[in-house]
Coordinates of C-alpha atoms and ligand atoms in Angstrom, one line a residue:
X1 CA 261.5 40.7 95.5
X2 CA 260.0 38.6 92.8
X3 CA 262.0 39.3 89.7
X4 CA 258.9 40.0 87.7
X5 CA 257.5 42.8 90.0
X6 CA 257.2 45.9 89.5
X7 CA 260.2 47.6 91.7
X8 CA 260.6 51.1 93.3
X9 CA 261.9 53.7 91.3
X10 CA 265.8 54.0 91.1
X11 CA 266.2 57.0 91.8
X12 CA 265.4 59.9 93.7
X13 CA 263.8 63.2 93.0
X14 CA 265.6 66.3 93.2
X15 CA 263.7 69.0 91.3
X16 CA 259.7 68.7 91.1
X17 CA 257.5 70.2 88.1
X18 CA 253.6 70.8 89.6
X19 CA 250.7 69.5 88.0
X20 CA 247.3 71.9 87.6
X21 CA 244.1 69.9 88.9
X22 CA 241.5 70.6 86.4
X23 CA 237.4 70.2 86.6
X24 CA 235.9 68.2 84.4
X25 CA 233.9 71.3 83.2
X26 CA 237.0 73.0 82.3
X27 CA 238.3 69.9 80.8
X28 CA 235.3 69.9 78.4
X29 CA 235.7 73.2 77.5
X30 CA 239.7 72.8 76.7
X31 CA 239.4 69.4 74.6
X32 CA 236.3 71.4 72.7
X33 CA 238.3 74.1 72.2
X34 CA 241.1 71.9 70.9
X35 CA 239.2 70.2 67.5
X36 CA 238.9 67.5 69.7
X37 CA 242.7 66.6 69.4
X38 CA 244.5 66.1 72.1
X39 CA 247.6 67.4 70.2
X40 CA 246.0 71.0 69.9
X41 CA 245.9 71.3 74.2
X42 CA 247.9 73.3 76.2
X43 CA 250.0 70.7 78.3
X44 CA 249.7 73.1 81.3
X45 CA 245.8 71.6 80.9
X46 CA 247.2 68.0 80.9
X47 CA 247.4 66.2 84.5
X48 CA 249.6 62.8 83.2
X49 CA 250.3 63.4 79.8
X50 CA 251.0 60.3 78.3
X51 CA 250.7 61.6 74.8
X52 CA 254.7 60.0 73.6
X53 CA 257.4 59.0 75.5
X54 CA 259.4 61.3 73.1
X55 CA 261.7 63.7 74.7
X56 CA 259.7 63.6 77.6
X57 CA 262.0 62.2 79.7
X58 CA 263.2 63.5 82.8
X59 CA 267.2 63.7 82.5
X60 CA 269.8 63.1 85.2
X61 CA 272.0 65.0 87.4
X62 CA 275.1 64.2 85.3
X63 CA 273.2 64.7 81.8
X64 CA 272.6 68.5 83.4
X65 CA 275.5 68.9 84.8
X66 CA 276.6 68.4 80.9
X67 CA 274.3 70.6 80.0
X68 CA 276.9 72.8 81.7
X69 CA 279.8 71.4 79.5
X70 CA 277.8 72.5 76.1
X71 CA 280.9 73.8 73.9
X72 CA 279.2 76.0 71.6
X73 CA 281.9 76.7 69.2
X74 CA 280.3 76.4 65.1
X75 CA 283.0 74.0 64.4
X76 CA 284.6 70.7 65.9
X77 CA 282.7 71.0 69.3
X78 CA 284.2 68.6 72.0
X79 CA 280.6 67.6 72.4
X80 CA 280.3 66.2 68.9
X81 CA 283.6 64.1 70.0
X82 CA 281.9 62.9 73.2
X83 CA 279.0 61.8 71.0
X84 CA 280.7 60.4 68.5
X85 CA 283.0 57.9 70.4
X86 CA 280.0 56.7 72.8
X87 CA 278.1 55.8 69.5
X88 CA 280.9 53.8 68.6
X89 CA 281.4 52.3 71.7
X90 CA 277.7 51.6 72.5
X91 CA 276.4 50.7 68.7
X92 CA 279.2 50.6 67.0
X93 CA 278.8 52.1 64.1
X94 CA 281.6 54.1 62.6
X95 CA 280.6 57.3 61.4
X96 CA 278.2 59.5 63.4
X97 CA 276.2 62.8 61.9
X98 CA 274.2 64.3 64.4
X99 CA 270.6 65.5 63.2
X100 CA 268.0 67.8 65.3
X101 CA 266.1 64.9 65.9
X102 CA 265.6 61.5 63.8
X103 CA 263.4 62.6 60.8
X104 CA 266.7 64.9 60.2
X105 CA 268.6 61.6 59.8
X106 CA 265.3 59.6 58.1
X107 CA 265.2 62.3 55.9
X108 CA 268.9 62.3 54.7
X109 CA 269.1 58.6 54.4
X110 CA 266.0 58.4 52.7
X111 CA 267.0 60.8 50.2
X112 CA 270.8 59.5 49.6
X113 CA 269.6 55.8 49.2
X114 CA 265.8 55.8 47.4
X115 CA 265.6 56.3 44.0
X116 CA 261.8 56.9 42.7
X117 CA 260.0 54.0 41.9
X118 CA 261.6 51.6 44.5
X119 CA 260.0 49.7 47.4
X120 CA 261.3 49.8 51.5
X121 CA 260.2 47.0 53.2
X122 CA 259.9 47.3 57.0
X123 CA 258.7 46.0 59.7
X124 CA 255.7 47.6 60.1
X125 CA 255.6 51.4 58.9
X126 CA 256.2 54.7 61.4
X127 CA 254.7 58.2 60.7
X128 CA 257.6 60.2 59.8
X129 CA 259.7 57.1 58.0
X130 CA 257.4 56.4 55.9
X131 CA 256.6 60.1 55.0
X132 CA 260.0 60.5 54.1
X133 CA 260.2 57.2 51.8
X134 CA 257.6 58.5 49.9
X135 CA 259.1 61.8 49.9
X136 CA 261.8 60.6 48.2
X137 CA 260.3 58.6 46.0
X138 CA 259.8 55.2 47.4
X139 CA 257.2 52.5 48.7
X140 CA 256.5 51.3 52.0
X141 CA 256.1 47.7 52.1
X142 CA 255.3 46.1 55.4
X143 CA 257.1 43.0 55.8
X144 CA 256.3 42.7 59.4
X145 CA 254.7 38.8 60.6
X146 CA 250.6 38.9 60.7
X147 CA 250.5 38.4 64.8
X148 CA 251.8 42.2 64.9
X149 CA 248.1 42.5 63.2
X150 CA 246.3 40.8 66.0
X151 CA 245.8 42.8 69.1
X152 CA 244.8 40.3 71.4
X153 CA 247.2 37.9 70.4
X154 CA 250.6 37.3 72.7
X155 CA 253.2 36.7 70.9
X156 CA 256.8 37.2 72.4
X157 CA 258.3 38.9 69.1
X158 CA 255.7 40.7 67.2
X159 CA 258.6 43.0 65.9
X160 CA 259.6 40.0 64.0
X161 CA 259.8 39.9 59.9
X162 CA 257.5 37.5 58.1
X163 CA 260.4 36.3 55.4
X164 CA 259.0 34.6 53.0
X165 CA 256.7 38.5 52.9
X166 CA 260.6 39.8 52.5
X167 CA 261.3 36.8 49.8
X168 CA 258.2 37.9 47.9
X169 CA 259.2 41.2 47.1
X170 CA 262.2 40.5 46.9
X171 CA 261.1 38.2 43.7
X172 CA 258.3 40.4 42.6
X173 CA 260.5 44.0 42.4
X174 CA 263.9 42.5 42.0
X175 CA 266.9 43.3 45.2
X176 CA 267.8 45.8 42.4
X177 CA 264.6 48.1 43.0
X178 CA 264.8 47.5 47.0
X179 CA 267.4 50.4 48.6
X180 CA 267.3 49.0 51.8
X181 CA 265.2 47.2 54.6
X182 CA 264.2 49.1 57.7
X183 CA 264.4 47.3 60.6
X184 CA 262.9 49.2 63.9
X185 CA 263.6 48.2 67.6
X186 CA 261.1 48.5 69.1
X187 CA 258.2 48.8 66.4
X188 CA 256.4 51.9 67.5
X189 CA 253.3 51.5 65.3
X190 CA 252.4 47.6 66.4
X191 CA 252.8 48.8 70.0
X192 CA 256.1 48.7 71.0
X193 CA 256.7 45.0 70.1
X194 CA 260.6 43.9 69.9
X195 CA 262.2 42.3 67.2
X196 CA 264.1 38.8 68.0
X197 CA 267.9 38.6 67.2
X198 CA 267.3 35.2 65.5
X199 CA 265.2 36.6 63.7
X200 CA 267.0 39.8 62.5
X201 CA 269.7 37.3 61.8
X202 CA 267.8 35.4 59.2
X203 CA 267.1 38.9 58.0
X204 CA 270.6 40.1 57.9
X205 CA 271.5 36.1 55.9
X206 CA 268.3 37.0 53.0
X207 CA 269.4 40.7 52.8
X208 CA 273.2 39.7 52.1
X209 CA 272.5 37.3 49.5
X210 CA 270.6 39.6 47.6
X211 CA 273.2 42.5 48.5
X212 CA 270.3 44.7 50.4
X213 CA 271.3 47.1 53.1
X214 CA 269.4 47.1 56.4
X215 CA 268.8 50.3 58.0
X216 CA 268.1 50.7 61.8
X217 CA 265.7 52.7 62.9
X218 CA 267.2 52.2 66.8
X219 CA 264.9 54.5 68.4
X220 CA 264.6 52.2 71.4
X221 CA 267.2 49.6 70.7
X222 CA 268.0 49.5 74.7
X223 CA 264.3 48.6 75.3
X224 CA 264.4 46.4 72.6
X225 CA 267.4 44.8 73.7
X226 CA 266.0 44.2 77.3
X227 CA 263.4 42.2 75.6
X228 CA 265.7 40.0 74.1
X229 CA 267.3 39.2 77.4
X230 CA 263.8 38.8 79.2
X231 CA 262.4 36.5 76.7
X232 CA 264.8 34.7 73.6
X233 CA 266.1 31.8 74.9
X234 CA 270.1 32.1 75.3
X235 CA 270.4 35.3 76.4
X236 CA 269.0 35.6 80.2
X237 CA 272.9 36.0 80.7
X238 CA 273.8 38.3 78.9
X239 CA 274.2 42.3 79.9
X240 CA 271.9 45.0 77.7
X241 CA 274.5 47.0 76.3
X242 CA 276.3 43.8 74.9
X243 CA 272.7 43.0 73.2
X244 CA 272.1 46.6 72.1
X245 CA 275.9 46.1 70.1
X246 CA 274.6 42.8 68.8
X247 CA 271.9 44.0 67.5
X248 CA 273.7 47.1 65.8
X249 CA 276.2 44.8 64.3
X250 CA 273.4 43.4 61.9
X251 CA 272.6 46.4 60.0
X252 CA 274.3 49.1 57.8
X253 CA 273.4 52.3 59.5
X254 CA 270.9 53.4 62.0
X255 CA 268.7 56.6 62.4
X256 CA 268.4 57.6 65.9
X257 CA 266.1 59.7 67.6
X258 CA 267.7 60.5 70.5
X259 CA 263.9 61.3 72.8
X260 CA 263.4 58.4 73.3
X261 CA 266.2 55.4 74.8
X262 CA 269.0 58.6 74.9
X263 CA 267.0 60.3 77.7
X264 CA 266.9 63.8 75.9
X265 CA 264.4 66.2 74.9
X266 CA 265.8 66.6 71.5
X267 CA 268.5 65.2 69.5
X268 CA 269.3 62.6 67.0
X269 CA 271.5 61.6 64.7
X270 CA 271.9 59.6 61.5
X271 CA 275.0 56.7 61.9
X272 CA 276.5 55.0 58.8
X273 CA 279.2 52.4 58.5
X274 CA 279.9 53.3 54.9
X275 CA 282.6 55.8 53.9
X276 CA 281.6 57.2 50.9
X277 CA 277.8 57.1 52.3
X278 CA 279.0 58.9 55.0
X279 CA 281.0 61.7 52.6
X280 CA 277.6 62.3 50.9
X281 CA 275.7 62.6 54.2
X282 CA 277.7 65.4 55.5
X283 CA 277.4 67.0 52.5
X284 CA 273.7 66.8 52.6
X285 CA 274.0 67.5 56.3
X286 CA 275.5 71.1 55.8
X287 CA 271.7 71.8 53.5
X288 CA 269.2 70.8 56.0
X289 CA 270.4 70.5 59.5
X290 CA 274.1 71.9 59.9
X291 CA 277.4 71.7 60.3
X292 CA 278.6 68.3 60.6
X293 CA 280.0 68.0 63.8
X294 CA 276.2 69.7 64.9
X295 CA 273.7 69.0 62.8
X296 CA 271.1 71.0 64.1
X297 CA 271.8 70.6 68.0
X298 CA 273.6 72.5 70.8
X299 CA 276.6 71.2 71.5
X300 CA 275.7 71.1 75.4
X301 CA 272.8 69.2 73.5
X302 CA 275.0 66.5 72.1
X303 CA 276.5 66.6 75.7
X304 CA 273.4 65.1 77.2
X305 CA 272.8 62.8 74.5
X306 CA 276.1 61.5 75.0
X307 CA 275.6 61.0 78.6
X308 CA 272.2 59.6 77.9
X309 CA 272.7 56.9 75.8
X310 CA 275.5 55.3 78.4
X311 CA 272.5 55.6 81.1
X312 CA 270.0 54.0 78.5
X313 CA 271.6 50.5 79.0
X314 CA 272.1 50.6 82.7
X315 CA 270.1 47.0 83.7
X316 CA 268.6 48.9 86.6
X317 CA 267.3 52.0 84.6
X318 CA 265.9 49.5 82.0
X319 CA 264.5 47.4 84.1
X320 CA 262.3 49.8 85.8
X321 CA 261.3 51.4 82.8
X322 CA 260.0 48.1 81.3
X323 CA 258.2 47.1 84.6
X324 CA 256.5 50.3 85.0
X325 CA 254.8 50.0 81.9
X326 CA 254.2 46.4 81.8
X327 CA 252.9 47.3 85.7
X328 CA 250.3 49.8 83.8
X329 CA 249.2 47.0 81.2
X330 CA 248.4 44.4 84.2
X331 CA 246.5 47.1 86.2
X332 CA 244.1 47.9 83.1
X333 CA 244.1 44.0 82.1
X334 CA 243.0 43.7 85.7
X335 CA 240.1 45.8 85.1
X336 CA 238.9 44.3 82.1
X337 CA 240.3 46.6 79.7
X338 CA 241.4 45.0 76.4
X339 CA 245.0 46.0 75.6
X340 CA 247.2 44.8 73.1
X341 CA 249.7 41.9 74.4
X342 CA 252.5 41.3 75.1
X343 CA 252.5 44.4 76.6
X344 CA 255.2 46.3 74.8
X345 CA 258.0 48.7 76.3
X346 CA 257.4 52.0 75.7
X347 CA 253.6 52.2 76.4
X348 CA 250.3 50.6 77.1
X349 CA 248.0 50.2 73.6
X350 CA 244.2 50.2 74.4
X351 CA 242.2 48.1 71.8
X352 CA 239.5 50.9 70.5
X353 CA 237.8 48.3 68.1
X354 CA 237.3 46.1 71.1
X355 CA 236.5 48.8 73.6
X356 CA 234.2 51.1 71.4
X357 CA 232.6 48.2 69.5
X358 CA 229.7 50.0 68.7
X359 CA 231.8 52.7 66.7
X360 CA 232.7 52.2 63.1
X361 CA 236.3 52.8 62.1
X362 CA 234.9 56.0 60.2
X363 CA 233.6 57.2 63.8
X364 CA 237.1 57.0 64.6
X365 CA 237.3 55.3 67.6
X366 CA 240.9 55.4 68.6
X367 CA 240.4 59.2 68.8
X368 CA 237.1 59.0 70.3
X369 CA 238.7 56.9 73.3
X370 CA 241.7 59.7 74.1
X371 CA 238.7 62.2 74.2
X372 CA 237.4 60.0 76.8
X373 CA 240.0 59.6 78.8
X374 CA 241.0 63.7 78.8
X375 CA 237.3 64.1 80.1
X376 CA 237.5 61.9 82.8
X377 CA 241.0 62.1 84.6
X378 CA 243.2 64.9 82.1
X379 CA 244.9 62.1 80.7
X380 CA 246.6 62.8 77.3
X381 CA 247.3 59.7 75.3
X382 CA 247.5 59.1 71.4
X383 CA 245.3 58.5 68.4
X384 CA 247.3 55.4 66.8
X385 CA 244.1 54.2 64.1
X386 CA 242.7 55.3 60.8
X387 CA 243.6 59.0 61.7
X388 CA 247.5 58.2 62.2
X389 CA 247.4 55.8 58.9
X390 CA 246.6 59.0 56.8
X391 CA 245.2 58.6 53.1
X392 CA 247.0 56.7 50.4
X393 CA 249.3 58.5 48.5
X394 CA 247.7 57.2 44.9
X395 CA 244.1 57.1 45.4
X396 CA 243.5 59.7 48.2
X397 CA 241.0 57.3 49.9
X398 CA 241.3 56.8 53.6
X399 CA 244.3 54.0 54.6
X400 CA 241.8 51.7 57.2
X401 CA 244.9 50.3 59.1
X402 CA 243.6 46.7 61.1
X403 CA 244.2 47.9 64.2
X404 CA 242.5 51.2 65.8
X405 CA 244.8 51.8 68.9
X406 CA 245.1 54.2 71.9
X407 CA 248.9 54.8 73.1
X408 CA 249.4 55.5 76.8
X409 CA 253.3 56.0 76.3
X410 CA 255.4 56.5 79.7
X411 CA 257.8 59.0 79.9
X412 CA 261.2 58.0 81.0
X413 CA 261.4 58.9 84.6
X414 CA 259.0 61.4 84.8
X415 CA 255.9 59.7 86.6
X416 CA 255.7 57.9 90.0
X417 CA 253.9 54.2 90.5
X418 CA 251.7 55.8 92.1
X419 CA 250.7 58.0 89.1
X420 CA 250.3 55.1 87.1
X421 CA 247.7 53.3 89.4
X422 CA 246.1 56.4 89.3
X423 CA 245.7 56.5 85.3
X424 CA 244.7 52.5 85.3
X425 CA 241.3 53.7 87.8
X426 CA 240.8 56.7 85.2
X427 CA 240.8 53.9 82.2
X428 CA 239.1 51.3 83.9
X429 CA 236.5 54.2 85.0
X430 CA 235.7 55.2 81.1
X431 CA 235.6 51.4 80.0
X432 CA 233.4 50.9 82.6
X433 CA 231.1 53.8 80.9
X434 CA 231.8 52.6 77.0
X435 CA 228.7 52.9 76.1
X436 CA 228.3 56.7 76.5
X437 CA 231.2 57.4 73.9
X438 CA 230.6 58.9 70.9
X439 CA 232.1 59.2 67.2
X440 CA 233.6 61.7 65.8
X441 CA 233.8 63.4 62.1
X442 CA 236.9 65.4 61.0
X443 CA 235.9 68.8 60.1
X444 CA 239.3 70.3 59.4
X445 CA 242.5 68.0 57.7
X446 CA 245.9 68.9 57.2
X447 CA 247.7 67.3 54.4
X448 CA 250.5 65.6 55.7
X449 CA 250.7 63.9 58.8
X450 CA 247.1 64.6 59.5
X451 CA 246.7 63.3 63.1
X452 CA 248.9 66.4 64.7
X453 CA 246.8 69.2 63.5
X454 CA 243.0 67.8 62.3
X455 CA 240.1 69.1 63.9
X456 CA 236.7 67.2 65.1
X457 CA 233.2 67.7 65.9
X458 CA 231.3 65.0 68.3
X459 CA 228.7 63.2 66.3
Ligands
PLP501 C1 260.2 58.9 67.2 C2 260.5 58.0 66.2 C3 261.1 58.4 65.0 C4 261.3 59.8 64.6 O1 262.1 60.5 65.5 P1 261.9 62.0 65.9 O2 263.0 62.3 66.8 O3 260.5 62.2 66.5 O4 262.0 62.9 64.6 C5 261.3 57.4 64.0 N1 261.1 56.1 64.3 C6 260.6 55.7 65.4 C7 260.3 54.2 65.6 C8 260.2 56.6 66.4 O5 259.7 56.2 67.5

């Protein structure tokens, strides 16, 4: 078989969840009875839900039979030992605090390292990181290299960091007034898009001179990794896991969300490098999440995670993952559908400005387009456009991000090929009837991260 082909599944299934079959006329009535936000259905209404690829995944027979393991005790569970030594051997990091999931860890390291009035460069911003930068304080600046900007542009490494953007802040607020750079593998927001180890390199060389942490936000460092070896010239030899340590090795600390490479449906943990940093985060640890040695999770919890993240650099798992989705991009590009390229790993990101031209970014296209495709097929996917980017923190106005995206995310392990052809024909079906979509307006809008709860009307 052709290396770049999609190839069957790994594994085999063992336990089956059914899916309900819904009419469109029911469908109509559930998404109006929803605001109009996929996020307010009832998944039992959902046929493929790609809505996130977080903690969707389907887990293995060992993770459950750890499940079975779970040592419950408040105090020094074996499970927190488990965790901790396969973080060290996988990403080797030295100090592990497990969090409920990885806003826990965000929000303790954003708290322990920003001081008000300082700026966080990233590559490219995410929803919760961001909310708990300026939580504590701090700036988002996005350092990230203009292709990530540019939908329809392929570009190998649109996770990469423009440095002279890095250098310029870096002169404009002094290294003094920058707590740390956030570096995220993959980066959700610009579609999944992996960073390139020379260029976190260069990173790590302009950070060090200038005596700036980075911080990894290593959500899918194992996809991210797998990118490296597909496509940076020099590593086409080298395994995943010794790419995912690599990559660790640059940076400071990490927060993890567990949901997504670690195969579990919830979990996380915050990892540090830094005695006294780590002193202070168990301290703060003991406020917000729990105990130390469980920080918000079960121990049979930790357990899976554990088990998960040894599975999350298996070349075969990670392989198929990657292909699957990239399978779903070609199917849709196949159709005429404009997508954002590269395809990236963890989902397939329709273009709404290019599919909805007619709708003004006010109409909020992005979110008109996962109406869509709920009424046609019971597809859940994900507003990622002006509704995601919120309102700035200063003026109140509307943040009008460049790029108005739709996120059909894959859960890990959970959906056949064959579902996945399925969901191409139900988007290639609503492209091929654009013209009938309609705006919305938002007629009910939560504070903070408004895209979860906001309600809309059809215009
Ligand atoms: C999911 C995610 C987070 C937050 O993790 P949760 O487990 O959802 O709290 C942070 N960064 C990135 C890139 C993510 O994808």
């Amino acid at each position: 078989m052709d290396d770049n082909e999609m190839t069957a599944e790994p594994y085999k299934i063992k336990m089956i969840e059914h899916l309900k079959v819904t009419s469109r006329e029911e469908r109509e009535q559930f998404i109006r009875e929803a605001g109009y936000n996929v996020f307010n259905l009832r998944s039992d209404d959902v046929y493929l839900d790609f809505l996130t690829d977080s903690g969707t995944s389907a887990m293995s027979e060992q993770q459950w039979a750890g499940m079975m393991l779970g040592d419950e005790s408040y105090a020094g569970s074996r499970n927190f030992y488990h965790l901790e030594s396969v973080v060290k051997e996988y990403y080797g990091y030295n100090y592990v605090v497990p969090t409920h999931q990885g806003r826990g860890a965000e929000h303790i390291i954003a708290r322990m390292l920003i001081r008000p009035g300082t700026y966080i460069p990233g590559n490219m911003y995410f929803t919760t990181t961001r909310a708990h930068q300026e939580l504590a304080g701090g700036t988002f600046a996005d350092i990230i290299i203009d292709e990530a900007h540019q939908p329809s542009l392929s570009y190998p490494f649109k996770g990469n960091v423009d440095l002279q953007k890095l250098r310029d802040l870096i002169a404009r607020v002094g290294a003094a007034n920058i707590p740390y750079v956030s570096i995220a593998t993959t980066v959700n927001m610009a579609g999944g898009q992996p960073i390139s180890l020379g260029n976190l390199k260069q990173v790590r060389e302009l950070t060090q001179q200038h005596g700036i942490k980075i911080i990894h936000d290593m959500a899918r460092v194992a996809e991210n990794a797998y990118m490296i070896q597909q496509y940076e010239p020099g590593y086409s030899d080298k395994p995943v896991a010794a790419i995912v340590r690599e990559i660790c090795a640059l940076t400071d600390g990490a927060t993890m969300s567990g949901k997504k490479d670690a195969l579990v449906n919830i979990g996380g943990f915050l990892a540090l490098n830094d005695l006294a940093l780590y002193e202070e985060a168990i301290n703060l640890v003991v406020l917000y999440e729990g105990l130390h040695t469980y920080g918000g999770m079960a121990g049979r919890d930790m357990e899976a995670m554990a088990i998960g993240i040894t599975e999350s650099v298996n070349e075969k798992h990670i392989s198929a993952r990657i292909k699957q989705v990239q399978y779903l991009g070609k199917k849709l590009l196949d159709g005429g559908v404009p997508i954002v390229l590269p395809v990236g790993t963890h989902g397939v990101y329709i273009d709404a400005t290019a599919f909805l031209p007619h709708l003004s970014q006010l109409e909020f296209p992005a979110q008109a387009l996962t109406i869509a495709l709920y009424k046609e097929g019971g597809i859940r996917s994900m507003e990622r456009g002006i509704v995601s980017a919120g309102r700035d923190q200063n003026t109140g106005e509307h943040i009008f991000p460049k790029m108005e995206l739709v996120r059909m995310a894959i859960p890990r392990r959970v959906y056949t090929n064959l579902h996945i052809s399925l969901a191409a024909e139900i988007a290639i079906k609503v492209y091929e009837n654009r013209n009938n979509i309609s705006g919305l307006k938002m007629v009910y809008e939560p504070k903070y991260l408004r895209f979860f709860q906001a309600r809309f009307e059809p215009l």
